[in-house]
mmCIF file of C-alpha atoms in Angstrom:
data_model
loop_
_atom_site.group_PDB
_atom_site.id
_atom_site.type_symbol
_atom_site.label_atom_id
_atom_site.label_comp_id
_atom_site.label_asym_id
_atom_site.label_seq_id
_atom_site.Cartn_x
_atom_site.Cartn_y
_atom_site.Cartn_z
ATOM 1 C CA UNK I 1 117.728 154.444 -14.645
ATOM 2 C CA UNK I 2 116.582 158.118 -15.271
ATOM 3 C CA UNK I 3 116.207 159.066 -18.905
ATOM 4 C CA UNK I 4 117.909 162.492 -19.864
ATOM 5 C CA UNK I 5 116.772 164.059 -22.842
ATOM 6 C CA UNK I 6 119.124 166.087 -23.963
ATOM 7 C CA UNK I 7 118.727 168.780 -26.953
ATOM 8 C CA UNK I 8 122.333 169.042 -29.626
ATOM 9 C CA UNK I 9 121.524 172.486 -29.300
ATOM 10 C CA UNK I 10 122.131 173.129 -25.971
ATOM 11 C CA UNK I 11 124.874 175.712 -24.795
ATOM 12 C CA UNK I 12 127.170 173.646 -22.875
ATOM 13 C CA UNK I 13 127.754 171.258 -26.115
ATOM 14 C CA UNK I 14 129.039 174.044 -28.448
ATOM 15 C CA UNK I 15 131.435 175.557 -25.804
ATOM 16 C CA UNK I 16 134.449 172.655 -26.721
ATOM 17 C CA UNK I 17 136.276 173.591 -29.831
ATOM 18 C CA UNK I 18 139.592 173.351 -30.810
ATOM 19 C CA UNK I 19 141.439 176.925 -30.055
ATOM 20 C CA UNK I 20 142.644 178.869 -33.350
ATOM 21 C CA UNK I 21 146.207 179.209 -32.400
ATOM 22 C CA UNK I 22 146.663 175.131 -31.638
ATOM 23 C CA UNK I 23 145.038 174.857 -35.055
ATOM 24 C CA UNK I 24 147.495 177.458 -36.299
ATOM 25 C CA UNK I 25 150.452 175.667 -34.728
ATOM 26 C CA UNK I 26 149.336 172.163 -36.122
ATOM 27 C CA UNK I 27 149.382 173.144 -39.269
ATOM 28 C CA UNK I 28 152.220 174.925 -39.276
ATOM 29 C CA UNK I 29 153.791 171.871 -38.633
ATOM 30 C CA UNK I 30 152.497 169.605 -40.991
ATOM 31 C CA UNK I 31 150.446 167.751 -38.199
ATOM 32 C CA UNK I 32 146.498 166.943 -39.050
ATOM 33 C CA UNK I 33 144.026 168.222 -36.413
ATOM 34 C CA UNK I 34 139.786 167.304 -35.915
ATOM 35 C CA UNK I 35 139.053 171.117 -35.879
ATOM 36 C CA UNK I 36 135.671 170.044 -35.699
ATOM 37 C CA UNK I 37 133.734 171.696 -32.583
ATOM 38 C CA UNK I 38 131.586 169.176 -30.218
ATOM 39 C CA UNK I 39 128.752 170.283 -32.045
ATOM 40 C CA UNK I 40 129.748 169.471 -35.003
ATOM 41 C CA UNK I 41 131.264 165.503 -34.458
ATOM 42 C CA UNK I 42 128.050 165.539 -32.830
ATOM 43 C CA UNK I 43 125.888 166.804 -35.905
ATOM 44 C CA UNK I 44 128.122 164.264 -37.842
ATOM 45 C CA UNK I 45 127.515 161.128 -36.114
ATOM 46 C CA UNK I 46 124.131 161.006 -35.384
ATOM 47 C CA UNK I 47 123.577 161.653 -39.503
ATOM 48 C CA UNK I 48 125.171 158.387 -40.130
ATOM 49 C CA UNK I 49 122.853 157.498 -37.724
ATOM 50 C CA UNK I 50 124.529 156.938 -34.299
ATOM 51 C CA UNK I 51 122.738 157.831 -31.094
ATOM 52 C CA UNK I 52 125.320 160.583 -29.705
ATOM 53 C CA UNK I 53 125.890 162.689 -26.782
ATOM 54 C CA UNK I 54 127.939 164.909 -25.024
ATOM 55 C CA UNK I 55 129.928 163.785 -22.300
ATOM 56 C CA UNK I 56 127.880 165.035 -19.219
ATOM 57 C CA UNK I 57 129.616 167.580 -16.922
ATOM 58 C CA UNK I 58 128.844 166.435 -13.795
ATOM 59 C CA UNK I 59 129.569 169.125 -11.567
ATOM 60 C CA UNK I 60 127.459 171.707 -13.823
ATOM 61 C CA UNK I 61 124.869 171.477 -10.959
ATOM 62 C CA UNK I 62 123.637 175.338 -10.639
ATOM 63 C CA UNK I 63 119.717 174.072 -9.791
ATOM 64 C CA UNK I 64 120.815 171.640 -7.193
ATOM 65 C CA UNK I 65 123.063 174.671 -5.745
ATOM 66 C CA UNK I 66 120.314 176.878 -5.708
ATOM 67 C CA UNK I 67 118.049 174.804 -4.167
ATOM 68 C CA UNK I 68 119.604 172.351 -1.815
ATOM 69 C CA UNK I 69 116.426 170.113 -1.252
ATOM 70 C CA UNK I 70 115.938 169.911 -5.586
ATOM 71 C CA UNK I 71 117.462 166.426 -4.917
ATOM 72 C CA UNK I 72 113.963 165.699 -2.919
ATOM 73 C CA UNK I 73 112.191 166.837 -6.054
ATOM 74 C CA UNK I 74 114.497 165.581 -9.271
ATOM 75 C CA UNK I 75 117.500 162.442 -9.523
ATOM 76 C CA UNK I 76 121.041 164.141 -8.966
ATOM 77 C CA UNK I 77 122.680 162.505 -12.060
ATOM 78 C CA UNK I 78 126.238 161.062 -11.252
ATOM 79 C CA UNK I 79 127.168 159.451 -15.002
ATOM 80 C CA UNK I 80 126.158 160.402 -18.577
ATOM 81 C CA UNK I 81 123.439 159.221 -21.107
ATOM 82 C CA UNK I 82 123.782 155.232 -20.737
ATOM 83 C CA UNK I 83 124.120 152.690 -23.834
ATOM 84 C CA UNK I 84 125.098 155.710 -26.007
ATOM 85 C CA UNK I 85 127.957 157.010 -28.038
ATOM 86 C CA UNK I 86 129.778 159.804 -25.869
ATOM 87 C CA UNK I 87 132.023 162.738 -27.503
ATOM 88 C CA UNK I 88 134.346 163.504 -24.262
ATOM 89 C CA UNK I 89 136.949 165.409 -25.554
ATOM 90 C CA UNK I 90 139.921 166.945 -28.137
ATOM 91 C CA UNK I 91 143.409 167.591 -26.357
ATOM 92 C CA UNK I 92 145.461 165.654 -28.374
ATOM 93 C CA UNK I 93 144.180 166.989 -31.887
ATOM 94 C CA UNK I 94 141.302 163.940 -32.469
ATOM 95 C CA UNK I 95 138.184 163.726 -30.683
ATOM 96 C CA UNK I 96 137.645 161.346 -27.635
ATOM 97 C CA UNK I 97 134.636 158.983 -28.032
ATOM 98 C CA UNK I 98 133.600 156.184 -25.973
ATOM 99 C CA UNK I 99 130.663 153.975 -26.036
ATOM 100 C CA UNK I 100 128.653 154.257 -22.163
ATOM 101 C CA UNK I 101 127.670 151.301 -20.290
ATOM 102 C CA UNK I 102 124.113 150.415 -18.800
ATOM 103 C CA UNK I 103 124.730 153.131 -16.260
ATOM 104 C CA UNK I 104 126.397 155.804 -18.133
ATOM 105 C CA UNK I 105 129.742 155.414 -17.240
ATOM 106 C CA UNK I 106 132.798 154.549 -19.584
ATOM 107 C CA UNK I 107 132.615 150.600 -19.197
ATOM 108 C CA UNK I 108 132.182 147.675 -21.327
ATOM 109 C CA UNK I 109 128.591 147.053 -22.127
ATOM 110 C CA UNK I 110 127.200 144.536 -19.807
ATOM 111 C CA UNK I 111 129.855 144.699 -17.237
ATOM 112 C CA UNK I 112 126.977 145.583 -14.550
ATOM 113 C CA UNK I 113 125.493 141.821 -15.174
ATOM 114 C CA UNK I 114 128.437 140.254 -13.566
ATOM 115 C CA UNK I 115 128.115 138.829 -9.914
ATOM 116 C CA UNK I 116 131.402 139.561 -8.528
ATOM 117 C CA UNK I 117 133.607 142.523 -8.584
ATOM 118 C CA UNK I 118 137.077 143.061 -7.727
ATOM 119 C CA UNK I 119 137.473 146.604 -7.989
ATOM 120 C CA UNK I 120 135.268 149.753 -8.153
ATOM 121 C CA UNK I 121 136.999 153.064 -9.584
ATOM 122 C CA UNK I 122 136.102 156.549 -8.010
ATOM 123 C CA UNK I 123 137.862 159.532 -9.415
ATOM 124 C CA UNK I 124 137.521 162.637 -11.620
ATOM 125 C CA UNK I 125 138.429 163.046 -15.174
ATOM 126 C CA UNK I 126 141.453 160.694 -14.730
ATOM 127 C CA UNK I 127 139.580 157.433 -14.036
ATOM 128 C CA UNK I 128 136.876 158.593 -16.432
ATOM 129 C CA UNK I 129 139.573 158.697 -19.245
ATOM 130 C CA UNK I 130 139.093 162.336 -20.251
ATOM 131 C CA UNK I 131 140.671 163.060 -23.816
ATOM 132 C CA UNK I 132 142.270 159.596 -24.476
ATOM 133 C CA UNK I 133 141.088 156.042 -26.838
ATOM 134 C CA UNK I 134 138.813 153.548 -25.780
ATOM 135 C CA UNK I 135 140.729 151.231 -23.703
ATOM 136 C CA UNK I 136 143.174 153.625 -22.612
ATOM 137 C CA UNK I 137 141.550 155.047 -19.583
ATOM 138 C CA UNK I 138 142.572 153.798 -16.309
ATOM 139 C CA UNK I 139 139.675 151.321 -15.556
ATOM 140 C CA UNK I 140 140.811 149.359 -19.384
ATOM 141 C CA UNK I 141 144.232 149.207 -17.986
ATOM 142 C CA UNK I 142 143.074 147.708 -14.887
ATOM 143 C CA UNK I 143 140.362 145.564 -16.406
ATOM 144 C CA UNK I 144 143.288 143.775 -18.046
ATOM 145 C CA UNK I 145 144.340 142.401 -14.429
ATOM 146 C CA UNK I 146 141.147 142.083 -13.223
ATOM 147 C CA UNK I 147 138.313 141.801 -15.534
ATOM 148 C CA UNK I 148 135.383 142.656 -13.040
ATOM 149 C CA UNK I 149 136.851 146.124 -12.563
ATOM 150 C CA UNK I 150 133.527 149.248 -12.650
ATOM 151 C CA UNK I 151 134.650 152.544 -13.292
ATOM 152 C CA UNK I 152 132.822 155.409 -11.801
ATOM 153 C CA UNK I 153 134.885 158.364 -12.652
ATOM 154 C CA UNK I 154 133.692 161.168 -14.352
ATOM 155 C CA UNK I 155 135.214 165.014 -14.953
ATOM 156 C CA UNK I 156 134.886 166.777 -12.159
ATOM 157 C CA UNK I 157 133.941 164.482 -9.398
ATOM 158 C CA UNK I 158 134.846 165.280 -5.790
ATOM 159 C CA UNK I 159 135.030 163.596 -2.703
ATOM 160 C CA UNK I 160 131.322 164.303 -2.179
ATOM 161 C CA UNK I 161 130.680 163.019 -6.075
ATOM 162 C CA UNK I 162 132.632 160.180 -5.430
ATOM 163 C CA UNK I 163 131.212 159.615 -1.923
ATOM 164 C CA UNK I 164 127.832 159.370 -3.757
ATOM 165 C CA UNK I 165 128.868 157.235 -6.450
ATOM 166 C CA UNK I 166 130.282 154.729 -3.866
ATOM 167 C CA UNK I 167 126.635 154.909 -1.568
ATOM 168 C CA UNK I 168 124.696 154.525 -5.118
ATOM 169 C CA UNK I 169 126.498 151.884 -7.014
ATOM 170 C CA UNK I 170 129.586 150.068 -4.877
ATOM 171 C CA UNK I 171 127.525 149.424 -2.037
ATOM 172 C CA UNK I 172 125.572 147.219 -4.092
ATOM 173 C CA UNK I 173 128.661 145.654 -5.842
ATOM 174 C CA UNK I 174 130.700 144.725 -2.441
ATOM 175 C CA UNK I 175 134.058 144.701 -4.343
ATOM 176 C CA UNK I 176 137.167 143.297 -3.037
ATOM 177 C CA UNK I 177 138.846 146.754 -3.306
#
């Protein structure tokens, strides 16, 4: 595992807030709304103490397009800060916050200990669960069928993300689909 230190004041954090005109709308209607910017559910949870971070944008990858052997030189990250508490997204008028796994993916916590797998996830911002509860993203659904299900989805991901996700981690896991 590579450790990513990553600063709350960095540009790409403060560039998800709510847009004035939904906020408008909302209350125009009588319907409550986080208005809170990324930064700012970010500034509030880690002073109660929580260890927070934005969900990683994957495909932000200017360096490694600039330099096509960087990947030689530095890891080519394919999930987000692991065992931490993510802030994904707001389309629905709350924030979306999940808890990452050992890898930095939205799993259960100690999922990666188990010695069989049935299923392993690939997929964009769908399978990662972009803007919806913990335990409503695809991989919970599926989980519920067959527990032993890894989700490596995250926003973004193409078929060359997801071909590298499959070489790093399902290799590895052999799962039955």
């Amino acid at each position: 595992n590579v450790n990513y230190t990553i600063g709350i004041e960095e540009e790409y954090m403060i560039c998800d807030t709510i847009s004035g005109n939904l906020i408008h709308k909302a209350e125009n209607n009588s319907i409550w709304i986080d208005k809170r910017s990324k930064l700012e559910v970010l500034q509030d949870l880690r002073l109660r103490g929580v260890s927070s971070y934005p969900a990683f944008l994957v495909t932000n990858r200017v360096p490694w397009d600039e330099n096509p052997d960087l990947y030689l030189e530095e890891p080519l990250p394919l999930g987000s800060i692991s065992e931490s508490t993510v802030v994904h997204c707001n389309e629905s008028g709350k924030w979306s916050i999940y808890n990452s796994d050992e890898k930095g993916f939205n799993n259960p916590v100690g999922i990666w200990g188990e010695t069989e797998y049935m299923t392993v996830l690939l997929g964009d911002s769908y399978v990662h669960g972009a803007c919806v509860d913990p335990g409503e993203d695809l991989g919970s659904w599926i989980r519920k069928e067959y527990a032993n299900t890894i989700s490596l989805g995250q926003r973004g991901n193409g078929p060359i993300l997801q071909m590298a996700g499959l070489k790093e981690y399902g290799v590895h896991l052999r799962p039955q689909y």
